[in-house]
Short mmCIF file of C-alpha atoms in Angstrom, two decimals:
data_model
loop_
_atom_site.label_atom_id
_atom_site.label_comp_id
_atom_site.label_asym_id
_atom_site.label_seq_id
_atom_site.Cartn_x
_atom_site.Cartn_y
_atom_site.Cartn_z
CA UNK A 1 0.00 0.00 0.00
CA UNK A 2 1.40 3.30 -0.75
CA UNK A 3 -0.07 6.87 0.95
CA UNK A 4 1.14 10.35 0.21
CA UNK A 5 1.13 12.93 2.90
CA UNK A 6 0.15 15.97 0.69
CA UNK A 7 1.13 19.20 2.90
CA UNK A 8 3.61 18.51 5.82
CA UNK A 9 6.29 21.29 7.45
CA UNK A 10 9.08 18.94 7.73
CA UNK A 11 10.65 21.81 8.94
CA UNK A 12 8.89 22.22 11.76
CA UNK A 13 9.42 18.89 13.60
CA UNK A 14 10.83 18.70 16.67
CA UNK A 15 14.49 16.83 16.00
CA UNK A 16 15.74 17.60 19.61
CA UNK A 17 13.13 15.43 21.20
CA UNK A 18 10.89 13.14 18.99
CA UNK A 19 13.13 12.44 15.87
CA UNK A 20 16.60 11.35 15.40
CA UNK A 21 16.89 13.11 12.05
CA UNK A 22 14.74 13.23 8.76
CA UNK A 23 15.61 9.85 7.91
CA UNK A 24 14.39 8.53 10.73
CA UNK A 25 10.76 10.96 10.00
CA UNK A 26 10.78 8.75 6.86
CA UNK A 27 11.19 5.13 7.75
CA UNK A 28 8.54 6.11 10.74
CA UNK A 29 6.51 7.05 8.06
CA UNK A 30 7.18 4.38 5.23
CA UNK A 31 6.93 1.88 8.70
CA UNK A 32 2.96 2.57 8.41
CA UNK A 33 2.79 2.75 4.44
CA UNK A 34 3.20 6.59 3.62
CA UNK A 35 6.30 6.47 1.05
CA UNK A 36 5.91 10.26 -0.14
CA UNK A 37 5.50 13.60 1.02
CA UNK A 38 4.98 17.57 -0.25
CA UNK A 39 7.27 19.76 2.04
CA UNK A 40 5.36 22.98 2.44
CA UNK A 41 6.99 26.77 2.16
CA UNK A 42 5.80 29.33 4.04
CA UNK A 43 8.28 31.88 3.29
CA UNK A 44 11.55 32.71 0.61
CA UNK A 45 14.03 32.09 3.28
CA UNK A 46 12.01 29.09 4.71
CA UNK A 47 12.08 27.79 1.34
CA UNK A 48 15.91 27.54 1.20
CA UNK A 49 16.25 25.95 4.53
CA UNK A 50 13.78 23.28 3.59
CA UNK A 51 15.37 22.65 0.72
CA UNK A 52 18.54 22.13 2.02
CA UNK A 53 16.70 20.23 4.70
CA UNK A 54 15.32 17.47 2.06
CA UNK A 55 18.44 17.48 -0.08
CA UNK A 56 18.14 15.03 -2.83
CA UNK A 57 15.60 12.91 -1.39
CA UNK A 58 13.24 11.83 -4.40
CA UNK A 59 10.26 10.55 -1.97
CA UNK A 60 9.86 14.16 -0.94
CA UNK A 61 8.55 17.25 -3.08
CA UNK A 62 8.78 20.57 -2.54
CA UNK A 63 6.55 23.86 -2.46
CA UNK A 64 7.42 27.39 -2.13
CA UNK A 65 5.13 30.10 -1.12
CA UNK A 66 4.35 33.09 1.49
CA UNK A 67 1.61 32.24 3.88
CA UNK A 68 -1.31 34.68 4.95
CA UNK A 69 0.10 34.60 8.24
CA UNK A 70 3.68 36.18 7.08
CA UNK A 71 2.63 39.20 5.53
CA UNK A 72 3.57 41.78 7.81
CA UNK A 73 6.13 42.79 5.26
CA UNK A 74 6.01 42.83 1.51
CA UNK A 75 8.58 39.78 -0.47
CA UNK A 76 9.96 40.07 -2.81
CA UNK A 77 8.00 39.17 -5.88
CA UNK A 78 10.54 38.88 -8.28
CA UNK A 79 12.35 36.17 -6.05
CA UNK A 80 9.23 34.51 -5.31
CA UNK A 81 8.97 33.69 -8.83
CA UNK A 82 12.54 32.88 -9.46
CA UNK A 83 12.33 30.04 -6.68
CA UNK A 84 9.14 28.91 -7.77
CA UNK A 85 10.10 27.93 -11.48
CA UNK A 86 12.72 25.39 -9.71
CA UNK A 87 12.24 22.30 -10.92
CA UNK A 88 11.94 20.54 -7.56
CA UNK A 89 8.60 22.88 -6.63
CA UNK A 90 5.57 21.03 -8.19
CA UNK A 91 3.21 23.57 -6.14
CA UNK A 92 2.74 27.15 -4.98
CA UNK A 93 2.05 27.86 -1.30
CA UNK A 94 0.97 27.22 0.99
CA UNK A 95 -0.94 31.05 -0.02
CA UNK A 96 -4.81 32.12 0.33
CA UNK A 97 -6.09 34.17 2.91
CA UNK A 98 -6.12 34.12 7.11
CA UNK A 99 -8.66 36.83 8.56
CA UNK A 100 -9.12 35.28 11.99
CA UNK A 101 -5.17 36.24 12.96
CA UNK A 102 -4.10 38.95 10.81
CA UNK A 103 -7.48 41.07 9.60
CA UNK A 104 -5.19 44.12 9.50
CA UNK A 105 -3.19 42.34 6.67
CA UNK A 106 -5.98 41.64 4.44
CA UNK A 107 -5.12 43.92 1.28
CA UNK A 108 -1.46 42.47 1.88
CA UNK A 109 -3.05 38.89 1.95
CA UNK A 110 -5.13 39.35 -1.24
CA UNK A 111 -2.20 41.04 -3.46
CA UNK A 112 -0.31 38.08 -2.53
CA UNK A 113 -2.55 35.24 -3.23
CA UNK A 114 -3.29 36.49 -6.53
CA UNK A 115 0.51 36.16 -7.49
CA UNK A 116 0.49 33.09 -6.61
CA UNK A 117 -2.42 31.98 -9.05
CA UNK A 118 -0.83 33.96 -11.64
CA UNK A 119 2.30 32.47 -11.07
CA UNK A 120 1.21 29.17 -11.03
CA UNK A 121 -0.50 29.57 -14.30
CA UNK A 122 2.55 30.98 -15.58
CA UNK A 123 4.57 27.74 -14.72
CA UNK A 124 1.92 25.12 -15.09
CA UNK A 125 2.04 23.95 -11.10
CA UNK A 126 -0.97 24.29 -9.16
CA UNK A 127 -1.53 26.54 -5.68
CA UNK A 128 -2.22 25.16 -1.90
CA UNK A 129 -4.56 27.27 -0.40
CA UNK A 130 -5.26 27.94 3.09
CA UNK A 131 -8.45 29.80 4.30
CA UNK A 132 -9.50 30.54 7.46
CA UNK A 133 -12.42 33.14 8.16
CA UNK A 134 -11.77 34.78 4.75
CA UNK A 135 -14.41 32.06 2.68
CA UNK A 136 -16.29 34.07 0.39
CA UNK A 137 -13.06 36.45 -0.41
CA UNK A 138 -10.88 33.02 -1.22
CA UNK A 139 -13.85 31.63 -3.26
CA UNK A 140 -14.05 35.13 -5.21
CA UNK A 141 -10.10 35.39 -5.42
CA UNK A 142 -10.80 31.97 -7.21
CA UNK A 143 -12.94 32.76 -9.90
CA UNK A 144 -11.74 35.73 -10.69
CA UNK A 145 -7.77 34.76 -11.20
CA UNK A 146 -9.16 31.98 -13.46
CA UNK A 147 -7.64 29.16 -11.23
CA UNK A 148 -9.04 26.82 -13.23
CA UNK A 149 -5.79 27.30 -15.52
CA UNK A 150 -3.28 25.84 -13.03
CA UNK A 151 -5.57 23.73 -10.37
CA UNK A 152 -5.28 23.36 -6.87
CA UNK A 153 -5.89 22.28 -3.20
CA UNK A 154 -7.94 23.68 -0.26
CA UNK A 155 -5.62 21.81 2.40
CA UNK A 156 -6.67 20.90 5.54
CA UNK A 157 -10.38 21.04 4.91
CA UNK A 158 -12.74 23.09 7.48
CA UNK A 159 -15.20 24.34 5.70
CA UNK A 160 -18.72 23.30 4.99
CA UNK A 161 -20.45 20.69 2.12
CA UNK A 162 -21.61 23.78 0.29
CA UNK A 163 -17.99 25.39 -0.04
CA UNK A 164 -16.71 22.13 -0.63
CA UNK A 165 -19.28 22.12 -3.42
CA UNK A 166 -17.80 25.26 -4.95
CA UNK A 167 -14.33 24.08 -5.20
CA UNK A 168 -14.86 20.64 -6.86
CA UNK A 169 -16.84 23.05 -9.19
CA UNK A 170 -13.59 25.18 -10.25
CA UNK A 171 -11.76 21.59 -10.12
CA UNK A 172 -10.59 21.78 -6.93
CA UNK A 173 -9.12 19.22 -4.99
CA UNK A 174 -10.28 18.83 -1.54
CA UNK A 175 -7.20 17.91 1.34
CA UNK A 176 -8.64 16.29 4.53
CA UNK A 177 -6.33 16.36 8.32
CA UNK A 178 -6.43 15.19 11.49
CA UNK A 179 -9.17 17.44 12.08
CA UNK A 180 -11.49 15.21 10.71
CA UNK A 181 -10.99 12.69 13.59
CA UNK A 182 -11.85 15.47 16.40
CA UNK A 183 -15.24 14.76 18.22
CA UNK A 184 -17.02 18.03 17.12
CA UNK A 185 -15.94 17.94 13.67
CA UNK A 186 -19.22 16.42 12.32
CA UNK A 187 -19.87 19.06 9.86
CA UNK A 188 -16.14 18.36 8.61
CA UNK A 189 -17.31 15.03 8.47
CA UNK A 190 -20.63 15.60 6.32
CA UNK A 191 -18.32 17.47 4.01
CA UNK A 192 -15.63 14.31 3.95
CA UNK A 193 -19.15 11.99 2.61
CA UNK A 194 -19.81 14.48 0.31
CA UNK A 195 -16.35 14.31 -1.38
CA UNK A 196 -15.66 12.22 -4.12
CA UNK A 197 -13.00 9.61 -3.98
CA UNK A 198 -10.87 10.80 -6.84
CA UNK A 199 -10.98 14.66 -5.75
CA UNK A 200 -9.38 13.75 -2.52
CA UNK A 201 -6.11 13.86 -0.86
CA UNK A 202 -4.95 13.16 2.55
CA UNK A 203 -2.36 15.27 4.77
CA UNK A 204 -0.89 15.72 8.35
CA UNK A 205 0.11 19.17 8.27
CA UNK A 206 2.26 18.08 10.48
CA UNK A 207 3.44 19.20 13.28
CA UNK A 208 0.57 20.70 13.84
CA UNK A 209 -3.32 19.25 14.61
CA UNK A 210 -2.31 15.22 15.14
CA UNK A 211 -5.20 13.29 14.70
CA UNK A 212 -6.88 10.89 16.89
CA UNK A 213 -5.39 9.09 19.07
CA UNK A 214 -2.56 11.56 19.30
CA UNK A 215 -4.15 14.68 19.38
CA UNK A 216 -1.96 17.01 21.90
CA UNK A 217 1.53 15.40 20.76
CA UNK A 218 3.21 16.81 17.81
CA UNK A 219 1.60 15.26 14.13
CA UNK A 220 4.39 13.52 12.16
CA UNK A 221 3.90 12.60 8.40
CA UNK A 222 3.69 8.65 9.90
CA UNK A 223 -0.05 10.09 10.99
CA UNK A 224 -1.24 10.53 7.63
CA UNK A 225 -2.40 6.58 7.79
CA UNK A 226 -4.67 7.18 10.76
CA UNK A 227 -6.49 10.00 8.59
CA UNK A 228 -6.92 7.71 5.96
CA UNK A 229 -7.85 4.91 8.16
CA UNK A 230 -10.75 7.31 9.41
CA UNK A 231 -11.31 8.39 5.91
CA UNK A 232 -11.37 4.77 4.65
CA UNK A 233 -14.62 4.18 7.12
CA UNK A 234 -16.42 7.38 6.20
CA UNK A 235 -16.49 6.79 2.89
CA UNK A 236 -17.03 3.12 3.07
CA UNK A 237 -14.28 1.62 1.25
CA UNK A 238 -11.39 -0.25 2.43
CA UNK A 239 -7.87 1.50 3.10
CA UNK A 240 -6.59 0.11 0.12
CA UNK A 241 -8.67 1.47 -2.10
CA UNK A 242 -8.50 4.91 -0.11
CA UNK A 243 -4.69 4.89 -0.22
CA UNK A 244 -5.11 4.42 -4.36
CA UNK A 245 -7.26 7.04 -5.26
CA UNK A 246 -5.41 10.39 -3.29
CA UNK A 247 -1.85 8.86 -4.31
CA UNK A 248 -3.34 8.70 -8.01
CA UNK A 249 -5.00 12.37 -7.34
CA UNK A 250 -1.95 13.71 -5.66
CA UNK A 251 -0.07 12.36 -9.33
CA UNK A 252 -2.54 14.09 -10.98
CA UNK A 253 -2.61 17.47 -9.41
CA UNK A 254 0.95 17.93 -8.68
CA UNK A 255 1.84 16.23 -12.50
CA UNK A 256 4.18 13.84 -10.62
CA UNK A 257 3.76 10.25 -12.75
CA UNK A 258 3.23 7.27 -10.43
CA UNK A 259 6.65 5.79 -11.44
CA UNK A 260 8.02 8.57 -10.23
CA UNK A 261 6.22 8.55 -7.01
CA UNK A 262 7.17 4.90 -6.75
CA UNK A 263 3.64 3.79 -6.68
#
């Protein structure tokens, strides 16, 4: 069986205290059947320290981006889309828009999720998109940079059955957490039913929000099989056939072949 953690900040683990070293994040991982991972940006000089972090690696991908949440200062654009043509980055983000924190950053937010989209049409590689409190301005954002033209991901999923709607409408793909396993996550849950197999990909965003039975210890990619365990039963399929379908989307979306994937 072979499981891809879509959106992890390998970067963020703790290697003082719960891992030896990355290599020892992956065989805890590929120990409970996920054999890939996307490393997640969320800033330019983030971006060059998890690269260097991954190295040559080729069961990890990379992303670079500026998150919502680190936009109290303008980036340089012209960077941003230096680093983003490398060939290693098959995504852009994680980007989109964070109201709940940073309201006072919202123009700054906006001017920067559109470059992503247009930069990610520019290259052909989709965007990761992260919304919180900001719905109907992310939806709108959407449509009107045309996103269509590059694809993407709402990762880690929190949102309701009709947003969920919207996306799969503008050929979204839909990225379900640990959050799904939390007791008063039923709407989450609803939402989960409602989406189809082969528009869905599984994630820790690790180290943050470890599912159940962990919850309160730091996430770990390793986690992404108890998501798709809990995934497997909502939907009513077996793991296996779980595990297939979001390593085939994640192929898809991120226009990494299988072979490479080494699925």
């Amino acid at each position: 069986m072979f499981i891809v953690d879509s959106h992890c900040h390998l970067d963020g683990l703790d290697y003082e205290k719960n891992h030896r070293d990355l290599d020892d994040v992956l065989a805890k991982a590929a120990a409970r059947d996920v054999k890939f991972m996307l490393a997640i940006a969320t800033t330019l000089p983030g971006f060059h320290t998890l690269k260097q972090l991954v190295g040559e690696r080729k069961n990890i991908a990379l992303s670079c981006g500026v998150h919502p949440l680190n936009q109290e200062e303008a980036y340089d654009v012209e960077e941003f889309r230096r680093l983003a043509a490398d060939p290693r980055v098959v995504a852009l983000g994680e980007t989109g828009l964070d109201y709940h924190y940073q309201p006072e950053t919202r123009e700054q937010q906006q001017r920067s999720f559109r470059e992503h989209i247009r930069t990610g049409i520019a290259l052909n590689k989709p965007i990761i998109v992260h919304t919180r409190d900001a719905r109907d301005d992310t939806l709108a954002i959407l449509r009107e940079e045309q996103v269509e033209r590059c694809g993407g991901v709402l990762h880690c999923f929190t949102e309701d059955q009709p947003t969920a709607a919207k996306l799969l409408d503008m050929g979204f793909y839909i990225s379900f957490s640990g959050i799904v396993t939390f007791r008063n996550a039923e709407q989450l849950r609803e939402a989960a039913r409602y989406v189809p197999l082969d528009r869905m990909l599984v994630e820790t965003d690790s180290p943050y929000l470890a599912p159940v039975p962990y919850r309160g210890k730091e996430n770990q990619p390793a986690y992404t099989r108890d998501v798709a365990d809990y995934l497997a039963v909502l939907k009513g399929v077996d793991i296996e056939t779980l595990a297939e379908a979001t390593t085939r989307n994640f192929s898809t979306l991120f226009h990494i072949p299988m072979s490479q994937l080494g699925a």
